XYZ file of N, CA and C in Angstrom:
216
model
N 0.846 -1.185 0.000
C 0.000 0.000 0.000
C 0.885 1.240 0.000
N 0.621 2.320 -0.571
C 1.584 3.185 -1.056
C 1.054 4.620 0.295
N 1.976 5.378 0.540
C 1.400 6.208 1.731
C 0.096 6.725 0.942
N -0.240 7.433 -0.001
C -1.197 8.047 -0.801
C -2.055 7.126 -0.205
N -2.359 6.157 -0.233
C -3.270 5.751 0.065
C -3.838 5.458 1.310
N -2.749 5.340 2.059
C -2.770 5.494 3.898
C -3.251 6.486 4.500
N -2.819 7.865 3.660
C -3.085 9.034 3.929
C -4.112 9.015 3.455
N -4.981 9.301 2.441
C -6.607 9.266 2.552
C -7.240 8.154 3.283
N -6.925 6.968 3.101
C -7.550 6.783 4.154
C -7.762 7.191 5.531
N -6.368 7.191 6.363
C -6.710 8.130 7.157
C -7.681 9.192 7.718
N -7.685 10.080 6.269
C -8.260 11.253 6.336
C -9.651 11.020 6.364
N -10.118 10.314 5.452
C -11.724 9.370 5.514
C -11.759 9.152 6.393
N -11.519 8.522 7.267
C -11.975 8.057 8.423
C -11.728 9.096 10.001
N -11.058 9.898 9.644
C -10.958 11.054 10.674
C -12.324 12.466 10.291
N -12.678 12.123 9.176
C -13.597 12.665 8.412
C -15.126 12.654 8.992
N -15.212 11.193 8.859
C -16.190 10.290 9.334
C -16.213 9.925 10.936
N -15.150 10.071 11.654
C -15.208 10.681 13.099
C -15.557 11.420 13.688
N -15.432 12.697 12.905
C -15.788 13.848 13.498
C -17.269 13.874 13.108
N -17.455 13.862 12.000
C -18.913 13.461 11.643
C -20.018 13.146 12.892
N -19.430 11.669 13.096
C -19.892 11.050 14.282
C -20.102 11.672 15.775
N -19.398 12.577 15.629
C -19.262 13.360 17.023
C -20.105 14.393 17.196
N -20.402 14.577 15.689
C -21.329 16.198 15.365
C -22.515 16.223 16.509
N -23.636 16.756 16.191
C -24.625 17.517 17.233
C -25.451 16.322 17.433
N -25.981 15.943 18.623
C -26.660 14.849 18.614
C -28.233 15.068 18.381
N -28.671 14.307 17.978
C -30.156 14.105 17.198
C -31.070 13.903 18.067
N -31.762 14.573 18.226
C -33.541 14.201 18.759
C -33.793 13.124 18.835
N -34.277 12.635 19.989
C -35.023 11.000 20.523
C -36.496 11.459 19.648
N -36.285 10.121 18.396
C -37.512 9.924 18.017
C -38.440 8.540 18.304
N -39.802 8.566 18.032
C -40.643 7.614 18.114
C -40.243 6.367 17.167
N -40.128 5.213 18.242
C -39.498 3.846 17.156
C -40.378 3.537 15.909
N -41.607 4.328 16.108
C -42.232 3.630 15.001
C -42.301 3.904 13.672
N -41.510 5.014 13.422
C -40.472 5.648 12.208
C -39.181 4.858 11.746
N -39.438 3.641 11.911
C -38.754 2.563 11.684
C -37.739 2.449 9.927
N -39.263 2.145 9.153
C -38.603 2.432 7.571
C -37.862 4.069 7.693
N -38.466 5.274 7.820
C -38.165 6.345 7.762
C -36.797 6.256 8.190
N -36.441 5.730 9.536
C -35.367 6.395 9.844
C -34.163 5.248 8.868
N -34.178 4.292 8.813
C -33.134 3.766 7.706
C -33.196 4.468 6.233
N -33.946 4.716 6.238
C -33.847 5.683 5.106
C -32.750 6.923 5.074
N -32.913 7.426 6.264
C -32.805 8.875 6.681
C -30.934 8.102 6.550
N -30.614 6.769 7.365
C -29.318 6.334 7.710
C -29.081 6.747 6.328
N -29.685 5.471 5.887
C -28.702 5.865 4.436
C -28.406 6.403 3.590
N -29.387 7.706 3.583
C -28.974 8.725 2.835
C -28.120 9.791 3.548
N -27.832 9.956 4.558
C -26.372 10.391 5.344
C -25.481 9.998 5.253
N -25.600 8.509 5.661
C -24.287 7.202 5.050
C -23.516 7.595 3.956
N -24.906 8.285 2.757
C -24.110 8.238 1.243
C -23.638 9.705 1.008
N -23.990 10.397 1.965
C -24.077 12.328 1.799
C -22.206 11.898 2.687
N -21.651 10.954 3.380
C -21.126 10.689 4.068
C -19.853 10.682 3.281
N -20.427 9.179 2.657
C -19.158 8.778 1.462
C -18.854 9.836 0.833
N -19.752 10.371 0.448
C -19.605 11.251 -1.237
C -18.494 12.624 -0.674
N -18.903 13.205 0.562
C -18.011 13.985 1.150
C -16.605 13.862 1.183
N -16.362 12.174 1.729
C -14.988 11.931 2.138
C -14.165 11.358 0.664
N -15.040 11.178 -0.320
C -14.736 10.907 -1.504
C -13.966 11.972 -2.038
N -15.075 13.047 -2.033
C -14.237 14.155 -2.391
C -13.400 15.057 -1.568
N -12.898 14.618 -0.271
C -12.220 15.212 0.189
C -10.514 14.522 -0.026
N -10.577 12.878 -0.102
C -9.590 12.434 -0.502
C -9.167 12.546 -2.031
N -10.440 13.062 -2.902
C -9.935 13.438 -3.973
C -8.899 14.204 -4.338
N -9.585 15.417 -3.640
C -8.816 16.535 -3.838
C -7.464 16.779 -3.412
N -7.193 15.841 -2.109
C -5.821 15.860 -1.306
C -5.284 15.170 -2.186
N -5.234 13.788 -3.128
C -4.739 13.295 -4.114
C -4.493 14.141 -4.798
N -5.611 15.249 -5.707
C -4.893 15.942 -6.694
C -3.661 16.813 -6.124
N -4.101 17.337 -4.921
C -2.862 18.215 -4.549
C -1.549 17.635 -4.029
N -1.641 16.616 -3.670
C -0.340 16.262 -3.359
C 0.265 15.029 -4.784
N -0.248 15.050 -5.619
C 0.193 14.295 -6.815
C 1.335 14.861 -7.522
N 2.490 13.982 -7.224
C 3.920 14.862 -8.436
C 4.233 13.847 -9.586
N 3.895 14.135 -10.673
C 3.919 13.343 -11.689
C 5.509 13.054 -11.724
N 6.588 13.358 -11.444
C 8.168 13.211 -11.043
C 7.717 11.526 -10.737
N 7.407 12.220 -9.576
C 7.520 10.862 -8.585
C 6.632 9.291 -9.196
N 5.783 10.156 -9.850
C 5.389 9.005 -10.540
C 5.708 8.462 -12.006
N 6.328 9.014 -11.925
C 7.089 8.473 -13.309
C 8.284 7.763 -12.813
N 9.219 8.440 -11.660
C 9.921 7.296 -11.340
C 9.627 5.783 -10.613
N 8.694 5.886 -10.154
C 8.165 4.473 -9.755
C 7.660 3.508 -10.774
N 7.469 4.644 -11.871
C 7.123 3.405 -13.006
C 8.370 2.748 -13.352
């Protein structure tokens, strides 16, 4: 595994930590059952898509085509 890739990961998941830590949510009624998996997984994916593009972008910026040409 090459650091590039250690390092976003990393970052994903320190991403997705803090996330986790954010403001806590209102005690709702269990019987919003379907609703609230719903609700999961469209955060889940508002989640990914964030840390997607946050490791994107640290890839583009720390990318030196040098360096990658000498590893080829």
């Amino acid at each position: 595994m090459g650091t590039r890739f250690l390092l976003a990961l990393f970052l994903v998941l320190l991403v997705l930590g803090f996330e986790v830590q954010g403001a806590p949510l209102p005690q709702q009624e269990e019987s919003a059952g379907p609703a609230l998996l719903t609700q999961m997984r469209e955060s889940l994916s508002g989640y990914w898509d964030s840390a997607k593009a946050a490791a994107s972008s640290l890839y583009q910026k720390t990318y030196l085509p040098t360096v990658d040409e000498k590893l080829r």
